[in-house]
GROMACS .gro file of C-alpha atoms in nm:
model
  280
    1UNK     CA    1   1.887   3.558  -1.964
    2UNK     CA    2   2.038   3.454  -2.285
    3UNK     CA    3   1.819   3.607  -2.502
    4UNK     CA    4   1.843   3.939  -2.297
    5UNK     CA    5   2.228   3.956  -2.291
    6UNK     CA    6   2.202   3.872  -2.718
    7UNK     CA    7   1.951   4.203  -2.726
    8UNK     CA    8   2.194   4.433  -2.557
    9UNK     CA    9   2.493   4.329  -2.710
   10UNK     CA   10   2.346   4.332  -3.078
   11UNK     CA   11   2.252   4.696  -3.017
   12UNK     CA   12   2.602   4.772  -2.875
   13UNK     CA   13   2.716   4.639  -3.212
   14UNK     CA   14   2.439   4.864  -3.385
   15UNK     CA   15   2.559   5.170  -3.250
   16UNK     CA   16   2.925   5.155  -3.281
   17UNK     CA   17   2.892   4.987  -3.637
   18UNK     CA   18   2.693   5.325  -3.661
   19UNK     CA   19   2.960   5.546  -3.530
   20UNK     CA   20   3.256   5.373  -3.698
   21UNK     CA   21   3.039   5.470  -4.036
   22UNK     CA   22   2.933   5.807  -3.973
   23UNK     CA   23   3.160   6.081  -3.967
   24UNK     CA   24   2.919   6.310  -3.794
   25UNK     CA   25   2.764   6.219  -3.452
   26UNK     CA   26   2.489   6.019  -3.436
   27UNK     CA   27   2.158   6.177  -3.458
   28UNK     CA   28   1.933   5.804  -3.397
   29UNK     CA   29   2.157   5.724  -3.136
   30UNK     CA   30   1.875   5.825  -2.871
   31UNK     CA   31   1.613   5.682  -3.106
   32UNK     CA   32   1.425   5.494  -2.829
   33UNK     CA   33   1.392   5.148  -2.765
   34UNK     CA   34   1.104   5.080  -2.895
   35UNK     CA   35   1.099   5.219  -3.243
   36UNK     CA   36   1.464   4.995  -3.193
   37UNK     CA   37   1.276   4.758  -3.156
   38UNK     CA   38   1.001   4.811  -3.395
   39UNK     CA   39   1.273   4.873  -3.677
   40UNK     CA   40   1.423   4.488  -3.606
   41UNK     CA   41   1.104   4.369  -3.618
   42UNK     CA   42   1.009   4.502  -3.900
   43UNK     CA   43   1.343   4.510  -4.132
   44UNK     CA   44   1.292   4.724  -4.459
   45UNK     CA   45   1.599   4.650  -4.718
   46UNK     CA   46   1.547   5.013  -4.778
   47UNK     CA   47   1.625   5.153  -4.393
   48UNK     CA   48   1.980   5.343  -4.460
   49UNK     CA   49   2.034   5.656  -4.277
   50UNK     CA   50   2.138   5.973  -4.460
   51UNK     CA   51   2.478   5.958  -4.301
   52UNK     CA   52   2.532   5.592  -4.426
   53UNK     CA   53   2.412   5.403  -4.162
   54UNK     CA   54   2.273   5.135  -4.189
   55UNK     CA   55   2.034   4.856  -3.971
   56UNK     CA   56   2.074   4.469  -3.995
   57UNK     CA   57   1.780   4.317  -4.164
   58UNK     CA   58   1.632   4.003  -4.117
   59UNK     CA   59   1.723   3.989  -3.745
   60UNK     CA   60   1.437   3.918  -3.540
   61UNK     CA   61   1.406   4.120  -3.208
   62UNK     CA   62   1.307   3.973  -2.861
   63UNK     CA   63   1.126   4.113  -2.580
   64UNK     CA   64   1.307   4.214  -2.251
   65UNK     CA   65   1.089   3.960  -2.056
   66UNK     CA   66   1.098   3.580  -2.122
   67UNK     CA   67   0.939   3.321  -1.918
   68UNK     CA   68   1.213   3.095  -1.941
   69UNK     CA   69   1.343   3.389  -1.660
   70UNK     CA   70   1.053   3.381  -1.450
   71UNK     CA   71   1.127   3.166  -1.152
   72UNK     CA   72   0.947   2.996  -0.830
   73UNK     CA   73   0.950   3.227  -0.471
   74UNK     CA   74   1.272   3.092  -0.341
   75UNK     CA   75   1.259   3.054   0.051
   76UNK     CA   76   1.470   3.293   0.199
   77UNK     CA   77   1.453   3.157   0.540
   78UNK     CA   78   1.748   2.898   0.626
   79UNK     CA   79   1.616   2.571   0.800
   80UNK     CA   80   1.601   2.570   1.159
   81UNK     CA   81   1.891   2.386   1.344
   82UNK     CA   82   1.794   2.300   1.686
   83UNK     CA   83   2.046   2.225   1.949
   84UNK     CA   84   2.308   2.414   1.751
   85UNK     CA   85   2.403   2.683   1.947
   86UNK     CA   86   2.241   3.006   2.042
   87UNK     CA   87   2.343   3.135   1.645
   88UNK     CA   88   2.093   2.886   1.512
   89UNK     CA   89   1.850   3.081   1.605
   90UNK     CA   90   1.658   2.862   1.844
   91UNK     CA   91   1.980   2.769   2.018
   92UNK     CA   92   1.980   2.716   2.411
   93UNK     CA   93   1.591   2.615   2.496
   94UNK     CA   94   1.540   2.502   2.135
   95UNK     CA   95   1.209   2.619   2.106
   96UNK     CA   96   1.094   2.445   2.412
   97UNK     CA   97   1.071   2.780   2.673
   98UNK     CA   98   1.126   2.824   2.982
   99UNK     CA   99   1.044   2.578   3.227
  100UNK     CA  100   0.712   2.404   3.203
  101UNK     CA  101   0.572   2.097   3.164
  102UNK     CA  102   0.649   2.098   2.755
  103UNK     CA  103   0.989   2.246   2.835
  104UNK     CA  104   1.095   1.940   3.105
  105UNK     CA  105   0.982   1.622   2.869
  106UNK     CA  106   0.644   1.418   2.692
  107UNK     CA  107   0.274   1.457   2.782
  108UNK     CA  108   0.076   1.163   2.788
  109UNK     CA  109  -0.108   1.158   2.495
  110UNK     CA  110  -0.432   1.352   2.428
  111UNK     CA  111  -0.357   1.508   2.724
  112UNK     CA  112  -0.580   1.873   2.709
  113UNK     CA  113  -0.438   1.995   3.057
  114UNK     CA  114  -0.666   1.892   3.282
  115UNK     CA  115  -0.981   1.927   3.136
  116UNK     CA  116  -1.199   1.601   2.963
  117UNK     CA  117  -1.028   1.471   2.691
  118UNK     CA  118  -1.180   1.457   2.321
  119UNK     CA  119  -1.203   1.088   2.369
  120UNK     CA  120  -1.398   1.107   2.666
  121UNK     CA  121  -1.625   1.380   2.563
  122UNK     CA  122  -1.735   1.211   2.197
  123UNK     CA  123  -2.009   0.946   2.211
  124UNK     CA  124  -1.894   0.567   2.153
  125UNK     CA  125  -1.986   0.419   1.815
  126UNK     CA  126  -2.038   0.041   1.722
  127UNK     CA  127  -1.889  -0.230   1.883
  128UNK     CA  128  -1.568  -0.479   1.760
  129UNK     CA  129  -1.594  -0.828   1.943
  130UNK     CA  130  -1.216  -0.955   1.982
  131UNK     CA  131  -1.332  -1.290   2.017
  132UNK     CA  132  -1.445  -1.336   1.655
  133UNK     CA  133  -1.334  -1.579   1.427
  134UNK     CA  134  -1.316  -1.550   0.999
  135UNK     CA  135  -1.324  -1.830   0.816
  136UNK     CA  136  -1.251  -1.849   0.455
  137UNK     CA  137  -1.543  -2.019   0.259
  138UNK     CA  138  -1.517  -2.332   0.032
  139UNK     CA  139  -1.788  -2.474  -0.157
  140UNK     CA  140  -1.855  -2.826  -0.275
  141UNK     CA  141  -1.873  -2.761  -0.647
  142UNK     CA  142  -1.485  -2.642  -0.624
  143UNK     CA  143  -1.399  -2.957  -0.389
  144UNK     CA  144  -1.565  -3.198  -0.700
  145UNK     CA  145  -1.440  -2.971  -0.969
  146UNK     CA  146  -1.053  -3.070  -0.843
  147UNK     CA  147  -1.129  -3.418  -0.725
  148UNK     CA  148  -1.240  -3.460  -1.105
  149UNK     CA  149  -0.913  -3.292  -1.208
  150UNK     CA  150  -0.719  -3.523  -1.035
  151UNK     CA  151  -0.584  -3.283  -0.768
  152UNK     CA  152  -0.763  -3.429  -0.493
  153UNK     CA  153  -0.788  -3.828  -0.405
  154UNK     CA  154  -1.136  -3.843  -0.266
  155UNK     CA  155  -1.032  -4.215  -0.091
  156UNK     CA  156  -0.764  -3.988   0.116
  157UNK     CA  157  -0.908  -3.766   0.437
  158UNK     CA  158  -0.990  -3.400   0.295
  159UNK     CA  159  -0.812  -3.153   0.500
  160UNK     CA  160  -0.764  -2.804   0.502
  161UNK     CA  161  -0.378  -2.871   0.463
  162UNK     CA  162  -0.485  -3.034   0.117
  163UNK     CA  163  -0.735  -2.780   0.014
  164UNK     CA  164  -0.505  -2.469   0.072
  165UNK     CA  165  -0.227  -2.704  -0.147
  166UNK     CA  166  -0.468  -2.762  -0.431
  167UNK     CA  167  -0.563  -2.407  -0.427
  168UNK     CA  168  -0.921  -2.455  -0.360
  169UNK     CA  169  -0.898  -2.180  -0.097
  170UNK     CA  170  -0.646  -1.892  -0.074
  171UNK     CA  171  -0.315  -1.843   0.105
  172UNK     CA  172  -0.482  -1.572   0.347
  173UNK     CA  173  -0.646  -1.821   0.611
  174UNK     CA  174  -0.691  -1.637   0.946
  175UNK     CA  175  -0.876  -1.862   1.213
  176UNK     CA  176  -1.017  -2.176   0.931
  177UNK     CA  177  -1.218  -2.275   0.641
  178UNK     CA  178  -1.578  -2.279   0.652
  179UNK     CA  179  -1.766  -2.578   0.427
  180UNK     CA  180  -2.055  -2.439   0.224
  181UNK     CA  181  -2.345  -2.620   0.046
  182UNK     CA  182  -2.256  -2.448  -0.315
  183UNK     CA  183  -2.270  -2.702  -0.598
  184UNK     CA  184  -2.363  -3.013  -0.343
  185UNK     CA  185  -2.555  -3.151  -0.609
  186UNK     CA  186  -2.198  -3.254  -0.801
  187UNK     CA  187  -2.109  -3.492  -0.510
  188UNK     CA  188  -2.207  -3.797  -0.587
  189UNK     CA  189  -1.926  -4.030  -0.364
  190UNK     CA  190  -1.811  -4.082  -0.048
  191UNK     CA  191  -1.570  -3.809   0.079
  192UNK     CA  192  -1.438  -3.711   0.416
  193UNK     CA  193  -1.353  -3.429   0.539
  194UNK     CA  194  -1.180  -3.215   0.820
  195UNK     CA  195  -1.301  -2.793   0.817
  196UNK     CA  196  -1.319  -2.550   1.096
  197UNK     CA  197  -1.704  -2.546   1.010
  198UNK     CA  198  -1.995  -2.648   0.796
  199UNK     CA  199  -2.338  -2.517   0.705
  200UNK     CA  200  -2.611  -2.742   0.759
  201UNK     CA  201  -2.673  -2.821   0.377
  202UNK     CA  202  -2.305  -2.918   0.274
  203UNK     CA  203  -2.311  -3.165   0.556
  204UNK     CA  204  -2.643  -3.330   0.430
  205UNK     CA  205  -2.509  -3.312   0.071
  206UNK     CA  206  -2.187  -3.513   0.218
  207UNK     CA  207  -2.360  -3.748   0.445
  208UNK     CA  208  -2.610  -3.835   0.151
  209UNK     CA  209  -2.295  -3.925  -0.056
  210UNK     CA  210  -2.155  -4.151   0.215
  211UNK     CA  211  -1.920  -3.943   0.333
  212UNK     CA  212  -1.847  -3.778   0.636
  213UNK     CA  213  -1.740  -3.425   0.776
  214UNK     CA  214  -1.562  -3.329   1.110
  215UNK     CA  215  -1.537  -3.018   1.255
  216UNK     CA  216  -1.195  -3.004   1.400
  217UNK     CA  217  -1.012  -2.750   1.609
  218UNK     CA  218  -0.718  -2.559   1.628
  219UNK     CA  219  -0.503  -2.291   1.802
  220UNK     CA  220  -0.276  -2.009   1.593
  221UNK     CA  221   0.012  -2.208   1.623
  222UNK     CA  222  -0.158  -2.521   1.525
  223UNK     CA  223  -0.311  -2.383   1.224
  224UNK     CA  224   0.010  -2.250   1.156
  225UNK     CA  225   0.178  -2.621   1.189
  226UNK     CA  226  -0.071  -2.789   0.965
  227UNK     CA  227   0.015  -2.516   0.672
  228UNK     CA  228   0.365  -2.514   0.715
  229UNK     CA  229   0.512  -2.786   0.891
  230UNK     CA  230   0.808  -2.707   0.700
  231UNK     CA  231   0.864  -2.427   0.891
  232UNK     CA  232   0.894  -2.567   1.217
  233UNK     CA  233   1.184  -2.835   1.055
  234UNK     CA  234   1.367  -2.558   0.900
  235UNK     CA  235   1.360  -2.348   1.217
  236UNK     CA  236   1.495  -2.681   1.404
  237UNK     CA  237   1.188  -2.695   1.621
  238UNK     CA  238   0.860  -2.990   1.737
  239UNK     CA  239   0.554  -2.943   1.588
  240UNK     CA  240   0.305  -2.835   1.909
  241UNK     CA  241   0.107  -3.044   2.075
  242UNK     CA  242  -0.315  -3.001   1.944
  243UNK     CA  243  -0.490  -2.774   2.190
  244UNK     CA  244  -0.807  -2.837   2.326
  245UNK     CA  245  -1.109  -2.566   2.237
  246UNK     CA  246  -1.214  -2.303   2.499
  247UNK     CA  247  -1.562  -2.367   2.677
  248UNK     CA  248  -1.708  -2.155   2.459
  249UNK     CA  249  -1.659  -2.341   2.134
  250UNK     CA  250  -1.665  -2.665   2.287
  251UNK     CA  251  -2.068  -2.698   2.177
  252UNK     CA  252  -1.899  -2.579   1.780
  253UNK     CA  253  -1.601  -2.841   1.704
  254UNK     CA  254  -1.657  -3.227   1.693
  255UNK     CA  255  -1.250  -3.299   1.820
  256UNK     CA  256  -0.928  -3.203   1.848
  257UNK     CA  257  -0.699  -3.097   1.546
  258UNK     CA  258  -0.416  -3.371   1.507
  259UNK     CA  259  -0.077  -3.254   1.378
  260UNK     CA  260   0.108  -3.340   1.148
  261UNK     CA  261  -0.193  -3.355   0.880
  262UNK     CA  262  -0.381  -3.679   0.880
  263UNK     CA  263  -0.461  -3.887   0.652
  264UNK     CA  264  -0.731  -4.059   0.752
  265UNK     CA  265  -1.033  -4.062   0.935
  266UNK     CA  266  -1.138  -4.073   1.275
  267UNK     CA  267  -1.464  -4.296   1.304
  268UNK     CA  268  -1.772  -4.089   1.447
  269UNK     CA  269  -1.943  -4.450   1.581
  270UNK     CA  270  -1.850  -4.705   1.813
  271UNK     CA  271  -1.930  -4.962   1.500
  272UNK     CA  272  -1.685  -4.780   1.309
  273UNK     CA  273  -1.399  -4.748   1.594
  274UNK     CA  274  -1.450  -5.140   1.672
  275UNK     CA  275  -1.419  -5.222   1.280
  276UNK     CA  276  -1.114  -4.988   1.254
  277UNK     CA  277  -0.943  -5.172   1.535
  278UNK     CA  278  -1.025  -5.523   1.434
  279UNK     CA  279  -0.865  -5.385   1.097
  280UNK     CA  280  -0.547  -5.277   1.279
   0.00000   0.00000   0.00000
């Protein structure tokens, strides 16, 4: 816009400066635009009229169109303002109709009016057991690799309280931690430990060592009370009594999680429950 309202008022200026000089009338006054044009383009020090006129030189002439003036399609349309009144345009019914069942309220969803709904009509696919459990692996090599480090006491009870503080496991522990047999050849002492569940090699890589590992058992809220016992103080509240396993994992956990954390073992044998009591 700028550079078109600069065009037409430098050849207003051009013509009267034109007619102010002349004393007859201006012959190039209906020169057209585009030898105009063509003559600012071009300036020539030697363009004078006859009548004295004269042409500015060294001005450089722009083109009627620019795209700094093109702009976007601008909607036209003003939003619609239900329930404003019948001047909204969809005033009174609001768009709903007359009457009806999508006039009067909701539909249950995928409702198709009677006929078999698309979820009913499509095949099922695959199957999602809501019973399953995930378990967050940890491998030996990692549990020697800290105990070596210092960050572990290998003469304390291993739990998964311990492992999730050392940061041998992560903070995003669902149902438990699962014991694996990776690096079981760099335990070479007695440890003990306290996991959700163990593979059949890192038990026999413990057990050769002297140690021991217990499969133990708890709820969400119990899992959540051995984490974060803080919670439950800052929140004025008991920690929860352990719950006992369903039927069906009965046959898959050795005992009962304790809360708070232990810190010791619980003997498997009746030799070691009768030294542990003579010991008390």
């Amino acid at each position: 816009m700028i550079r078109r309202r600069l065009f037409s008022s430098l050849l207003s200026s051009t013509l009267i400066l034109n007619t102010r000089i002349s004393a007859k009338p201006i012959s190039h006054a209906l020169i057209p635009s585009f030898q105009l044009l063509q003559s600012l383009q071009c300036p020539n020090p030697n363009n004078y009229s006859s009548n004295g006129a004269f042409w500015f030189v060294g001005i450089r002439g722009y083109s009627l169109l620019s795209l700094n003036d093109l702009r976007d399609k601008v909607p036209r349309k003003q939003k619609t303002r239900k329930g404003r009144g019948i001047g909204s345009g969809k005033g009174k019914t609001a768009g709903r109709g007359h009457k009806g069942q999508k006039a009067r309220g909701t539909m249950k969803f995928g409702f198709e009016g009677g006929q078999t709904p698309m979820r009913r009509r499509l095949p099922k696919r695959g199957f999602k057991n809501p019973f399953s459990l995930t378990f967050q692996p940890v491998g030996l090599g990692k549990i020697a690799k800290l105990i070596n480090e210092g960050k572990i006491d290998s003469h304390e009870l291993i739990t998964m309280k311990t492992l999730k503080d050392t940061g041998a496991i992560g903070k995003q522990i669902k149902d438990g931690v699962r014991l694996m047999g990776r690096g079981a050849d760099q335990i070479k002492w007695p440890i003990h430990l306290e996991v959700s569940r163990v593979t059949v090699r890192a038990k026999q890589a413990v057990e050769a060592a002297g140690g021991s590992v217990r499969r133990v058992h708890y709820n969400k809220l119990g899992f959540r009370a051995l984490l974060k016992p803080e919670w439950f103080e800052k929140k004025g509240r008991l920690l929860p009594k352990p719950a006992r396993p369903p039927p069906k994992l009965k046959d898959k956990v050795d005992s009962i999680g304790r809360l708070p954390a232990p810190t010791k073992p619980i003997p498997f044998y009746a030799e070691e429950k009768e030294a542990a009591a003579t010991a008390a």
